[in-house]
């Protein structure tokens, strides 16, 4: 069981790190092997007159990361009306503890002693 948890944690960590470094790996690949990058990933291979040399794909990758880093739009809850109900519909109970306590006594006057032995004072 511990091996599965360890394997899951390592694979999830590797996936998160790879996703964070995806753009960096693309730029490193472009710097290390520009010819291989152009042959594999360039979108304008059929138009050599543009001379983009793979920068079209780099621009596309950089733009996708810019879209991912957009700030989250904050919802204004004052304008958002989910449900409205009048407060007058509620009736509050004011007598929460109105239980009557009845005092009663036994009629047969029976008494039970919880002690197993009875204390007798020493005799002289």
XYZ file of C-alpha atoms in Angstrom:
124
model
C 0.000 0.000 0.000
C 2.819 2.391 0.848
C 4.455 1.686 -2.508
C 1.311 2.801 -4.332
C 1.100 6.003 -2.317
C 4.777 6.719 -2.984
C 4.366 5.948 -6.697
C 1.278 8.170 -6.909
C 3.020 11.046 -5.107
C 6.126 10.840 -7.299
C 4.149 10.607 -10.545
C 1.884 13.505 -9.572
C 4.892 15.626 -8.601
C 6.636 14.799 -11.879
C 3.520 15.712 -13.836
C 3.183 19.059 -12.069
C 6.874 19.896 -12.550
C 6.757 18.917 -16.225
C 3.679 21.085 -16.773
C 5.415 24.052 -15.143
C 8.590 23.601 -17.196
C 6.903 22.791 -20.532
C 7.506 26.256 -21.988
C 11.081 26.326 -20.718
C 11.772 22.968 -22.370
C 10.402 24.322 -25.655
C 12.688 27.371 -25.562
C 15.690 25.220 -24.539
C 15.012 22.843 -27.433
C 14.859 25.826 -29.806
C 18.211 27.147 -28.537
C 20.008 23.782 -28.564
C 18.774 22.405 -31.899
C 17.147 25.125 -34.030
C 17.237 23.059 -37.238
C 15.494 20.070 -35.625
C 13.015 22.433 -33.970
C 12.185 24.064 -37.315
C 11.786 20.690 -39.042
C 9.501 19.253 -36.371
C 7.486 22.134 -34.961
C 7.496 25.021 -37.436
C 4.005 25.807 -38.687
C 5.137 27.646 -41.827
C 7.324 24.981 -43.498
C 5.457 25.395 -46.765
C 6.129 29.184 -46.746
C 9.926 29.613 -46.524
C 9.650 33.246 -47.669
C 8.299 34.193 -44.206
C 11.607 33.119 -42.589
C 10.019 32.593 -39.192
C 12.541 29.831 -38.336
C 10.272 28.252 -35.722
C 9.453 31.499 -33.942
C 5.817 31.036 -34.925
C 5.575 27.991 -32.660
C 7.499 29.734 -29.872
C 5.087 32.660 -30.055
C 2.136 30.274 -29.883
C 3.552 28.460 -26.826
C 4.344 31.739 -25.053
C 0.835 33.009 -25.791
C -0.785 29.907 -24.271
C 1.164 30.414 -21.050
C 0.093 34.055 -21.001
C -3.538 32.961 -21.260
C -3.084 30.535 -18.365
C -1.663 33.254 -16.111
C -4.640 35.591 -16.443
C -5.989 36.690 -13.086
C -9.189 35.032 -12.033
C -12.194 37.279 -12.371
C -13.603 38.141 -8.983
C -17.349 37.734 -8.617
C -19.116 40.652 -7.049
C -21.506 38.977 -4.637
C -23.472 42.175 -4.100
C -24.722 42.024 -7.679
C -25.263 38.277 -7.645
C -28.716 37.486 -6.304
C -29.229 33.799 -5.741
C -32.378 33.592 -3.656
C -34.545 36.118 -1.885
C -36.983 35.301 0.881
C -38.682 37.613 3.319
C -37.518 37.381 6.895
C -41.058 37.798 8.206
C -41.844 34.202 7.236
C -39.770 32.882 10.116
C -41.348 32.437 13.528
C -38.895 32.050 16.337
C -39.686 29.991 19.380
C -38.961 31.829 22.583
C -39.672 29.022 25.028
C -36.842 26.617 24.371
C -36.653 25.201 27.893
C -40.234 25.148 29.034
C -40.176 21.559 30.230
C -42.131 21.022 33.401
C -40.264 19.297 36.176
C -42.515 17.281 38.382
C -41.477 16.672 41.949
C -42.494 13.310 43.263
C -41.635 11.035 46.136
C -41.863 7.326 46.618
C -44.788 6.143 48.602
C -43.149 3.058 50.071
C -40.053 4.897 51.466
C -37.683 2.239 50.184
C -33.963 3.136 50.444
C -31.108 1.221 48.826
C -27.568 1.426 50.181
C -24.796 1.251 47.617
C -22.146 0.264 50.184
C -21.280 -3.382 50.423
C -20.358 -3.208 54.106
C -21.676 -1.170 56.966
C -19.234 0.676 59.242
C -19.512 -0.265 62.934
C -17.578 1.725 65.498
C -15.225 -0.251 67.716
C -16.760 -1.661 70.865
C -15.143 -1.259 74.277
